[in-house]
XYZ file of C-alpha atoms in Angstrom:
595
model
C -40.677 -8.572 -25.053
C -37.778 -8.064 -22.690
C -34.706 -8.192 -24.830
C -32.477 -11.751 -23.482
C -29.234 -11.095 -22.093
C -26.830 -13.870 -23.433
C -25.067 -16.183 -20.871
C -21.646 -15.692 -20.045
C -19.045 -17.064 -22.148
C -16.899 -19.433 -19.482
C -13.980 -19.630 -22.353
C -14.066 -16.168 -23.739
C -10.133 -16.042 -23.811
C -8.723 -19.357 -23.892
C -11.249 -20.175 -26.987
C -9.239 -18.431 -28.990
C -5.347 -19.610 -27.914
C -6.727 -23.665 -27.824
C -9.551 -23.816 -30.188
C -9.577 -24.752 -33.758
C -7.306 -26.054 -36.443
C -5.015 -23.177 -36.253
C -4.364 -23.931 -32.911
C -3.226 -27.141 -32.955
C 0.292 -25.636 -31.878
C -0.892 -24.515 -28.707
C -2.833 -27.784 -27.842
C 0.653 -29.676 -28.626
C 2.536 -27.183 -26.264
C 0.097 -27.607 -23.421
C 0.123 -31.040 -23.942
C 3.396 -31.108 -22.826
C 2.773 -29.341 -19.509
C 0.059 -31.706 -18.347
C -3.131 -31.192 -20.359
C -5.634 -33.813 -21.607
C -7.696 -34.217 -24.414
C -10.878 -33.061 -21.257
C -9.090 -30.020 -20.364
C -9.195 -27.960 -23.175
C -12.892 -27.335 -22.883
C -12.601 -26.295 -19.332
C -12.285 -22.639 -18.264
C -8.180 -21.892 -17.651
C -7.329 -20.347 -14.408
C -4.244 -19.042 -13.843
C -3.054 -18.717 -10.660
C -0.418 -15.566 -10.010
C 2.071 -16.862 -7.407
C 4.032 -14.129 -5.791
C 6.360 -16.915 -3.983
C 10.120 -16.910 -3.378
C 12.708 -17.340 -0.582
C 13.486 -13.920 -0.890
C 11.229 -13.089 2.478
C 8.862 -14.309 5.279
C 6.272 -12.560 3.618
C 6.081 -14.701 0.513
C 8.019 -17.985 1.604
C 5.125 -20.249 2.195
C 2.832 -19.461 -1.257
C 3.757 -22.113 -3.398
C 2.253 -24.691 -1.051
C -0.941 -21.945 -1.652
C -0.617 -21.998 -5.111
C -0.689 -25.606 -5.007
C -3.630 -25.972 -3.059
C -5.559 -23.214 -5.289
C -4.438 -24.615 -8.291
C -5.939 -28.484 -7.093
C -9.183 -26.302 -5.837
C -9.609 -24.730 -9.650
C -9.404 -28.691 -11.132
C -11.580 -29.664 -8.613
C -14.126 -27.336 -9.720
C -14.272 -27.856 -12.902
C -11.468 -25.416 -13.907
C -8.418 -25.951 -15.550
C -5.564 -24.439 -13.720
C -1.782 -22.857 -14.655
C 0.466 -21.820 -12.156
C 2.725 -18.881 -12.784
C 5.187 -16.810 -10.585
C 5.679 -13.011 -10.932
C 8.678 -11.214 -8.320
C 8.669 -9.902 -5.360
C 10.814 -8.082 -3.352
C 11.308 -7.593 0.584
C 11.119 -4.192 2.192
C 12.046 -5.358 5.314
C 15.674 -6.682 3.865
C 16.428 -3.563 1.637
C 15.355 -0.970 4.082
C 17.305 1.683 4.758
C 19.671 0.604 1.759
C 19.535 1.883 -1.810
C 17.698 -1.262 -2.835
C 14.350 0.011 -1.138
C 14.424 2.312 -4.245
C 13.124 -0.780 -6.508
C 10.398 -1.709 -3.900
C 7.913 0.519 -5.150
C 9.435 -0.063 -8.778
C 8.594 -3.676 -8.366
C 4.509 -3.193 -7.505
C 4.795 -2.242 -11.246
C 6.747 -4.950 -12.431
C 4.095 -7.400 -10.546
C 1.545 -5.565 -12.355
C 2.741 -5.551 -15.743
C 3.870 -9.005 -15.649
C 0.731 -10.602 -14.247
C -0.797 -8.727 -17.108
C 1.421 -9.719 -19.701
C 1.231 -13.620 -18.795
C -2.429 -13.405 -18.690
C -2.927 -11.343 -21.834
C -0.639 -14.077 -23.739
C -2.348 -17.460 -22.361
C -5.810 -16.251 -22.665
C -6.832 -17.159 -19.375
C -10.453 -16.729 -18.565
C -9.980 -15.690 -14.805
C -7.435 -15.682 -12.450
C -6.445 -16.021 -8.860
C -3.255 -13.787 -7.093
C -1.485 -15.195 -4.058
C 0.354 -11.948 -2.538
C 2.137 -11.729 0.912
C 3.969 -8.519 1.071
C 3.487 -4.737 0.526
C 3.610 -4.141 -2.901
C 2.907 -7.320 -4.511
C -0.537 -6.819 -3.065
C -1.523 -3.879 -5.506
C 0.773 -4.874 -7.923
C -1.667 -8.176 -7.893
C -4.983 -5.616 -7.246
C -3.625 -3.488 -10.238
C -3.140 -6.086 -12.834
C -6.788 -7.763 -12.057
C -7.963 -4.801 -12.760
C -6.235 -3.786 -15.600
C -7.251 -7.684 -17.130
C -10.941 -7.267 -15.978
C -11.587 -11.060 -15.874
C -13.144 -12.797 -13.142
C -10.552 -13.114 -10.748
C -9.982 -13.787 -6.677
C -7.394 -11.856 -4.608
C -6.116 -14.623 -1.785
C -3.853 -12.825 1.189
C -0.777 -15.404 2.207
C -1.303 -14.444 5.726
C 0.346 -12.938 8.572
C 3.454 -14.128 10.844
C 3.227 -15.044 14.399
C 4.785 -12.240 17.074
C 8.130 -13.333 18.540
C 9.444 -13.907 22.092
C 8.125 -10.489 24.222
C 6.102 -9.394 21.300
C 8.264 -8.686 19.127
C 8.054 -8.065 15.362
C 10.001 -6.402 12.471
C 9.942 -3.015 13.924
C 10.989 -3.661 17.024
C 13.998 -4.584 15.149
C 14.874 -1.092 13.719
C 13.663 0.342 17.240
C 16.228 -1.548 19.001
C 18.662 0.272 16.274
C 18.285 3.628 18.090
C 17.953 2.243 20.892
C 21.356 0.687 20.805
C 23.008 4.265 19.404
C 21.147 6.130 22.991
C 22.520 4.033 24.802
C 19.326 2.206 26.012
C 20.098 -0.823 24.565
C 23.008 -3.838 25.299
C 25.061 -4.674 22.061
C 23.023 -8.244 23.766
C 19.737 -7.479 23.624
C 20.023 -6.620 19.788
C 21.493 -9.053 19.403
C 18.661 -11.470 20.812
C 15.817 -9.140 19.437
C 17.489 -9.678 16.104
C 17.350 -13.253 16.542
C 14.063 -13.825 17.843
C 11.705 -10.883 16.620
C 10.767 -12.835 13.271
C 9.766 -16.122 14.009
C 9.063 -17.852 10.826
C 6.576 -17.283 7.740
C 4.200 -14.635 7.194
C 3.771 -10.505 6.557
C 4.919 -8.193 8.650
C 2.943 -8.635 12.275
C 1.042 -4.849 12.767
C -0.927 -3.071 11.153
C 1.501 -2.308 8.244
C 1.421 -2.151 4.785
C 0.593 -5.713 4.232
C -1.969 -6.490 6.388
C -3.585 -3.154 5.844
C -3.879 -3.453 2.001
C -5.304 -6.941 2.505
C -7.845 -5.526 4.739
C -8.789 -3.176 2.171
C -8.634 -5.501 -0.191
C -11.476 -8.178 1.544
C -13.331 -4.574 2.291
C -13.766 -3.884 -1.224
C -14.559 -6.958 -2.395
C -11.601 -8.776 -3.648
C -11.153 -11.779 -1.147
C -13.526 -13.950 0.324
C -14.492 -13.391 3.964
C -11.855 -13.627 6.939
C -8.883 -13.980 3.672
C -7.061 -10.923 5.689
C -7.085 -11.793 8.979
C -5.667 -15.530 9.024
C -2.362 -16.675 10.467
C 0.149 -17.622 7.000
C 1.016 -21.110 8.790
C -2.618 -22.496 9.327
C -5.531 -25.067 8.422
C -8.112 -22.200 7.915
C -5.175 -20.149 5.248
C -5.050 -23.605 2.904
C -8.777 -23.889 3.553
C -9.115 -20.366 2.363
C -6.636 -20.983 -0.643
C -9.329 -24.181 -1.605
C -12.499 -21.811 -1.276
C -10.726 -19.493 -3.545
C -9.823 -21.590 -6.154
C -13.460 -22.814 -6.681
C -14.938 -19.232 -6.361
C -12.022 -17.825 -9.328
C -14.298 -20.910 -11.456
C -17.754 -19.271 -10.173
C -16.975 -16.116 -11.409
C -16.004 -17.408 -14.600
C -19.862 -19.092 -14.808
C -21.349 -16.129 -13.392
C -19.480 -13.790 -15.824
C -18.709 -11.263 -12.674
C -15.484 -9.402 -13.305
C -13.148 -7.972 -11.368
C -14.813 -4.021 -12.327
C -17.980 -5.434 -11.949
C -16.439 -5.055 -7.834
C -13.995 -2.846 -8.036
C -16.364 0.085 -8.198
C -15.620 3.825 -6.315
C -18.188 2.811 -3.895
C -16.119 -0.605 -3.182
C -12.903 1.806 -3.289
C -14.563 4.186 -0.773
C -15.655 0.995 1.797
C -11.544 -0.119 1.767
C -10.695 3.313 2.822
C -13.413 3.628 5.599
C -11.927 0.183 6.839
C -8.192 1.073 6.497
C -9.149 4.006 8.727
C -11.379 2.294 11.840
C -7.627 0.090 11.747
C -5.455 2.498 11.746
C -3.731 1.412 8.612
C -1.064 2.132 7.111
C -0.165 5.657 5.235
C 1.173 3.324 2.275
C -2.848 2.784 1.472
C -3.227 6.372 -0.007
C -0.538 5.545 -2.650
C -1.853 1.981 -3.545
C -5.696 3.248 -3.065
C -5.127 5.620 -5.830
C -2.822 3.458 -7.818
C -5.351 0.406 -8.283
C -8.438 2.738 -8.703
C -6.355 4.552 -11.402
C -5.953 0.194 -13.242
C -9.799 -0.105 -12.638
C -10.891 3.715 -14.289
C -12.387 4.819 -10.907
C -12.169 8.347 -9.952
C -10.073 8.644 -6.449
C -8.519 11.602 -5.223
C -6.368 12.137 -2.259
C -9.486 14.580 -1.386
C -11.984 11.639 -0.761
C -9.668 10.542 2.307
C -10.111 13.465 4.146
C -13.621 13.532 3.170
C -14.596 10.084 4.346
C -12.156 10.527 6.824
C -14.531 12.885 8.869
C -16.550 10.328 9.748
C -15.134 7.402 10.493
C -13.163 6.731 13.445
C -9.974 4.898 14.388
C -11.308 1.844 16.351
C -8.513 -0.667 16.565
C -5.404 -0.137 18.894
C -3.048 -2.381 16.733
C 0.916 -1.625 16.108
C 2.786 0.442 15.215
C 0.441 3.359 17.359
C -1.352 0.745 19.390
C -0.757 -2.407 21.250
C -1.587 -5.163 19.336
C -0.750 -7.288 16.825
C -2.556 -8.721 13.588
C -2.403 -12.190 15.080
C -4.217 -11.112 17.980
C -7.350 -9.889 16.164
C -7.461 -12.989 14.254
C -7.994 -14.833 17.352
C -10.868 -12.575 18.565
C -12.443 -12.663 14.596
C -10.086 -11.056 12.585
C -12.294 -7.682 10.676
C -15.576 -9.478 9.831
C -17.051 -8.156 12.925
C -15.307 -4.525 12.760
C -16.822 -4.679 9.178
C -20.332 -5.500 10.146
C -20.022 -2.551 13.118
C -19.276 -0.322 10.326
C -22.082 -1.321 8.116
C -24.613 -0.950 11.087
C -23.182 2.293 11.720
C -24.313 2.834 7.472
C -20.476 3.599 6.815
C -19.931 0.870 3.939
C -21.907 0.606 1.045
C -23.414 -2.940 1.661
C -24.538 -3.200 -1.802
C -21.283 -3.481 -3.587
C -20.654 -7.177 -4.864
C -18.309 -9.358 -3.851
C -15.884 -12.551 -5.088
C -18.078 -14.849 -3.470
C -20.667 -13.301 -5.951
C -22.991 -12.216 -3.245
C -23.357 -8.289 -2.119
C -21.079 -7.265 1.032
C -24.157 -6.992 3.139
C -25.428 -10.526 2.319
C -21.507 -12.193 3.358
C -22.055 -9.980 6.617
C -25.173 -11.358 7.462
C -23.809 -14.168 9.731
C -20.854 -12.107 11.069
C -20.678 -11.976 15.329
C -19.491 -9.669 17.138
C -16.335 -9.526 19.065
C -16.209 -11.522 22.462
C -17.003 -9.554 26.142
C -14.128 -8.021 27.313
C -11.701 -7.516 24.383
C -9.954 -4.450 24.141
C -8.674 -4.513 20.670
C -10.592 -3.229 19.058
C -13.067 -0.048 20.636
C -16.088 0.897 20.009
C -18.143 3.776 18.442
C -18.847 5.114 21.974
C -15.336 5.412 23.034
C -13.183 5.631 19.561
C -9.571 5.649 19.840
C -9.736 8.881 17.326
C -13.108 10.136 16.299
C -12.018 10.582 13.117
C -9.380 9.963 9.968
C -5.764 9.286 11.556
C -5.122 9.935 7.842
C -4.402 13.185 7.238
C -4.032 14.825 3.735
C -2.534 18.299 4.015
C -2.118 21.344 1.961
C -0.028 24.653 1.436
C 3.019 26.584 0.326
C 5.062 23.015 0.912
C 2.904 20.965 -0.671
C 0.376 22.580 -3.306
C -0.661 18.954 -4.524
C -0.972 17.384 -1.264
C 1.385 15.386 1.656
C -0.206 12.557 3.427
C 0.374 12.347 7.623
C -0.623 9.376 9.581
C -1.562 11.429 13.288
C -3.196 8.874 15.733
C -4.188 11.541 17.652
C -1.041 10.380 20.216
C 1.284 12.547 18.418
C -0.443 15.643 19.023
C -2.450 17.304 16.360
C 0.269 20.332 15.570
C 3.550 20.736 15.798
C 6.230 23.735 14.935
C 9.851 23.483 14.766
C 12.918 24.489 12.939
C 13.999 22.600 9.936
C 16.947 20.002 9.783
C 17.139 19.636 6.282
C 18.760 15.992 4.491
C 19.075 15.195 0.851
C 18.882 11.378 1.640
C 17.664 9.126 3.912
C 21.089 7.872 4.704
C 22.375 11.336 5.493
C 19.304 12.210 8.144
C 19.464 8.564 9.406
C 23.762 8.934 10.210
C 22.548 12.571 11.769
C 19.935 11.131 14.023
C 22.229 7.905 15.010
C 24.840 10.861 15.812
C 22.955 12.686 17.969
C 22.330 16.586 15.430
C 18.801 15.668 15.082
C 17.217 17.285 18.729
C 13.614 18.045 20.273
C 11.660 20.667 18.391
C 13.500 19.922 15.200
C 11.614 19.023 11.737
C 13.486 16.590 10.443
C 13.032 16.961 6.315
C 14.103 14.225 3.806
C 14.225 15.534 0.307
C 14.688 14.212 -3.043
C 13.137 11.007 -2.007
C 10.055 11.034 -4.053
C 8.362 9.271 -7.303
C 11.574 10.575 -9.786
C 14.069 11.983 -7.153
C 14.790 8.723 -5.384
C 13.988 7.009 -7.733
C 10.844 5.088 -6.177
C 9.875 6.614 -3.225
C 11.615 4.749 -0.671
C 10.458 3.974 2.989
C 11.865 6.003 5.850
C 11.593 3.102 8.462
C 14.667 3.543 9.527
C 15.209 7.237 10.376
C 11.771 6.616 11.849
C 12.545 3.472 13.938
C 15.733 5.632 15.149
C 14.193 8.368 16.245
C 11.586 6.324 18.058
C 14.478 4.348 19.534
C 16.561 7.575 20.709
C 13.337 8.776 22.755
C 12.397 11.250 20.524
C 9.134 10.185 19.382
C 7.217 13.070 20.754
C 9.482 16.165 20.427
C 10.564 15.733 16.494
C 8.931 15.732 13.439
C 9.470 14.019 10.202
C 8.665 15.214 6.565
C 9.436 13.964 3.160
C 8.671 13.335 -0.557
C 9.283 10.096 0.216
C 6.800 7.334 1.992
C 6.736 5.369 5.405
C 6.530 2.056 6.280
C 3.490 0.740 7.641
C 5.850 0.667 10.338
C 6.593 4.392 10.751
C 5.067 5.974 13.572
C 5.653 9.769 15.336
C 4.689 12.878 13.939
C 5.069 12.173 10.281
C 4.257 13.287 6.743
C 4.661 12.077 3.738
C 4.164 12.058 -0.189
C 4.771 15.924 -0.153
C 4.420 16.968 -3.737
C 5.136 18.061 -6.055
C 8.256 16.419 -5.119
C 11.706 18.173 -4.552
C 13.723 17.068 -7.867
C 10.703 18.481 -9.635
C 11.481 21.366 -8.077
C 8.469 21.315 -5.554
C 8.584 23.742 -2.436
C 10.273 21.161 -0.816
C 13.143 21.875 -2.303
C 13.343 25.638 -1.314
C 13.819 24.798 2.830
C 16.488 26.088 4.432
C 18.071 24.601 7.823
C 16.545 26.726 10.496
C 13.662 27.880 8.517
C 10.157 27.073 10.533
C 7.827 24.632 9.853
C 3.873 23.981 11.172
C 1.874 21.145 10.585
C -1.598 21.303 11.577
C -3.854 18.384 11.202
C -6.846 20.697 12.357
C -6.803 22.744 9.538
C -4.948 20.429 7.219
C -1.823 22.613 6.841
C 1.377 22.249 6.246
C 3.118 25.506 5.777
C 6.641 26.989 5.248
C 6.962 29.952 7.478
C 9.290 32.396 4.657
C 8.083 34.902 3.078
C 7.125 34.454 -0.502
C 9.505 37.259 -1.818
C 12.602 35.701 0.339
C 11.323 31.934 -1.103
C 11.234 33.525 -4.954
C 15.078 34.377 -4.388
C 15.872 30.872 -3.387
C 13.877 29.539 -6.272
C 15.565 31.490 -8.716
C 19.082 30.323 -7.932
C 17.654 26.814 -7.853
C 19.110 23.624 -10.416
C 17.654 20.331 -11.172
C 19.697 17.729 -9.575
C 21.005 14.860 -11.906
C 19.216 11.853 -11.796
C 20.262 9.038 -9.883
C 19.835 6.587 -12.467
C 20.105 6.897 -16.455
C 19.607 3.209 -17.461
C 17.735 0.597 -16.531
C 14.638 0.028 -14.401
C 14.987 2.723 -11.846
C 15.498 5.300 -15.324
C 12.333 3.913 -17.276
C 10.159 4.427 -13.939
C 11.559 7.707 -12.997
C 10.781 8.825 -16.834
C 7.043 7.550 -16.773
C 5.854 8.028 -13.092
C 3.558 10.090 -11.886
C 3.028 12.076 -8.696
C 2.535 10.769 -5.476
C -0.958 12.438 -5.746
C -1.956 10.578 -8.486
C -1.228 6.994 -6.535
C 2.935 6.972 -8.433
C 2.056 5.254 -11.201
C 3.325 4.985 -14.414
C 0.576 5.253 -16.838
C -1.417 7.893 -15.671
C -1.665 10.079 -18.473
C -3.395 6.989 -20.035
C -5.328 6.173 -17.167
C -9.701 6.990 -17.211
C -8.771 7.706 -13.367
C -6.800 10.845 -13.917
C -9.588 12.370 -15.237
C -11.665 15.566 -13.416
C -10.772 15.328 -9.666
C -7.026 14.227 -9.647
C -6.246 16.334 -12.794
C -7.866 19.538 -11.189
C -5.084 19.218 -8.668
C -2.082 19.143 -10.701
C -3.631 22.398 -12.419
C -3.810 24.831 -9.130
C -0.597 22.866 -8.292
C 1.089 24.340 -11.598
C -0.454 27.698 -11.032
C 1.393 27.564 -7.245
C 4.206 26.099 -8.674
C 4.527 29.166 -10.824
C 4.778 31.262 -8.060
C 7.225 29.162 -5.930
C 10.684 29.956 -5.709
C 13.440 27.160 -6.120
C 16.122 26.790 -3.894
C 19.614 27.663 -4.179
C 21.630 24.424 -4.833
C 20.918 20.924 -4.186
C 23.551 19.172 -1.526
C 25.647 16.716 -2.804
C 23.637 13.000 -2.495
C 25.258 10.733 0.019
């Protein structure tokens, strides 16, 4: 006789914080917040708000959270609202506040976690609108593993000429060349960010929630909706009563956050042309959910899937313009046809991927947003992890294919962003330099910051396609050029970064997936010798704890991954034959004084 399976426990958590004599505490507390005598037998939802004034991005979710919260009642549910931070890259960009933005993804994580752990809820759903409260959310559900529903606030409209956020910090350099009136900033300041909603491109946001509906996490078309809309609430309300579904069903969140589901986000990030910023939060959320992910399954899937959409920064178009043509249901059906995704994974809607693709169109005649398989925009990955004698562990470029595929030049070497962005604004930064930004990474910065703004300057000043940026530090979704990021191991560790010398030669070659130092080892073990460990920039506080406990940018930057299943075989062979390199590589002679 076939052995039963017993049915899912609906109140597996909050049993135990409401139930019983002991209790009685708790049921007079919630009392007091709204609950009735009914409620306590219902399953508790919470719902994780990410909502403040603080940004576009997130200034619209409580009115989300509200209409979730009424879905979860609705259904049968009880539900509890609760807010976690967020904080806006677009405002502290360029500043030394972008140093907490990547600080604050684990902030959203642990706290989510923490709230949830105490009030025994028995699933949740996260309302996230900007970069990193998007993993932060994806990190704690998986972390919890309770049924649970990932809901995307949306994205903004485009301004007046099509404007958006990074047209902004384009006009920048083009103001300091010259191209642009002290006016038209003015005006494109003004008018370029219209009123609620992420970031308009393909960026950070709107790529992560792409790969988050890809892997399973949201219910169909939750990505690609505009943040002020009918069919956004309407998602919010579907949501709500699936987070109570789950719950019934007993499906948690690793029941769908599986490698396979991991591997169909970063075959969709890729046909869009997403943003670099994916890599880091990829690894970072399979690292919460015990998958094995290593920067090595990028390029590896990258071979075979092209870029397909021509949406900003690289391209043409913006994120509210494929949500009028379908937003990525149809992109994601192309791509299972084409057997790229694995249609089998499950999803929140608790059917697999293939069955919630089954009604999906196609895009209408004559669009030109997205391409097809015939006539790709790049045939394959335009994300690009490289290796060598500058970065042992791995760097991470984002080459549409527009760039070029190569590039050589002589190094113009910065120990902060501010420094390189004053030097490009000035006019020292020329064609055919390499433009390196050091001491930006994981523990150097601390946190990794963005380098939107030497970015947007140097596509601004015209130099888009004669100079080349590298750094331990990250992009924006933004960023776009010849550009390379998450070099590790990172400069303050010491890394090969460290070791470059103004003037010295650099070649990048996405080909061969290269990224070498042209010095001789015996010339690079003299600077490394002479070499000292800056002081930190912080000794107290958050930016000290996370610079303490984070890990490389190859491991995702996290800050328990000693602890985590995911840094088991592939990720941790890495670090070892970076060590061995390390061993070899020299150090460089002093460390400029931080700006």
């Amino acid at each position: 006789m076939a052995k039963k399976t017993a049915a899912p426990n609906p109140r597996a958590h909050s049993s135990l914080v409401v139930d019983g004599l002991k209790q009685t505490p708790a049921r007079a507390m919630l009392r007091a917040v709204g609950y009735e005598d009914a409620d306590f037998a219902k399953p508790s939802i919470g719902v994780a708000s990410t909502w403040s004034n603080i940004t576009p991005c997130n200034v619209h979710l409580d009115g989300l959270a509200e209409a979730t919260a009424a879905a979860v009642d609705g259904a049968g549910g009880k539900s509890r609202i609760f807010n976690t931070i967020t904080v806006s890259d677009g405002i502290s960009m360029g500043s030394p506040g972008m140093r907490f933005s990547l600080v604050s993804r684990e902030v959203i994580a642990d706290s989510i976690e923490t709230v949830a752990g105490a009030q025994g809820f028995d699933g949740l759903v996260a309302i996230g609108g900007c970069d990193k409260n998007m993993p932060g959310c994806l990190m704690a559900l998986a972390r919890l593993n309770r049924p649970a529903v990932f809901v995307y606030g949306g994205t903004i409209r485009p301004g007046p000429k099509h404007r958006d956020i990074v047209s902004v910090f384009e006009a920048v350099g083009g103001r300091a060349a010259g191209r642009v009136s002290e006016a038209e900033l003015g005006e494109v300041e003004r008018t370029a960010i219209p009123g609620a909603g992420s970031c308009g491109g393909m960026y950070t946001a709107n790529t992560m929630a792409s790969a988050i509906e890809a892997m399973g996490m949201s219910l169909p078309n939750s990505s690609a909706q505009d943040a002020v809309s009918a069919t956004k609430v309407e998602d919010c309300r579907r949501a709500g009563a699936a987070a109570v579904a789950l719950v019934r069903a007993g499906i948690r969140t690793r029941d769908i956050l599986t490698r396979k589901a991991l591997e169909n986000a970063i075959t969709t990030v890729i046909a869009l042309g997403g943003s670099t910023n994916a890599v880091l939060h990829l690894l970072a959320i399979a690292q919460a959910a015990g998958v094995r992910l290593a920067l090595d399954d990028f390029n590896r899937i990258g071979k075979r899937v092209p870029v397909l959409a021509d949406l900003r920064p690289s391209g043409r178009y913006m994120m509210s313009e494929l949500v009028a043509i379908g937003g990525i249901r149809p992109l994601l059906r192309a791509l299972l046809d084409e057997g790229l995704l694995h249609g089998e994974c499950v999803t929140v809607s608790g059917r697999t991927l293939r069955e919630d693709l089954a009604q999906a169109g196609s895009y209408p005649a004559g669009q030109d947003i997205v391409r097809s398989f015939k006539a790709p925009i790049k045939k394959d990955s335009h994300l690009v992890v490289l290796y060598g004698n500058l970065a042992p562990e791995g760097a991470v470029a984002k080459l549409t294919g527009k760039e070029g595929l190569s590039f050589a030049g002589r190094a113009r070497v910065f120990d902060s962003e501010e420094a390189s962005l004053q030097a490009i604004l000035d006019g020292v930064v020329r064609a055919g330099d390499v433009v390196v930004i050091r001491y930006e990474g994981p523990k150097g910065g601390p946190g990794m910051r963005e380098m939107l703004s030497p970015t947007g300057a140097i596509m601004g000043k015209g130099l888009g396609d004669s100079v080349a940026l590298i750094t331990d530090g990250r992009f924006s979704g933004g960023s776009h050029g010849f550009v390379v990021g998450h070099i590790a191991p990172e400069a303050a560790l010491g890394g090969p970064l460290a070791l470059v010398h103004d003037g010295d030669r650099i070649t990048i070659d996405a080909r061969r997936r290269a990224i070498t130092l042209e010095v001789s080892a015996a010339e690079l073990k003299r600077r490394g010798a002479r070499w000292t460990a800056p002081a930190p920039y912080a000794t107290r506080g958050v930016l000290a704890k996370y610079a303490r406990d984070v890990s490389s940018a190859s491991l995702g930057a996290v800050t328990d991954a000693i602890a985590a299943p995911a840094a088991k075989p592939a990720p941790r062979a890495r670090p070892k034959a970076a060590r061995k390199a390390a061993r070899k590589a020299p150090r460089p002679v002093t460390r400029r004084a931080r700006k």
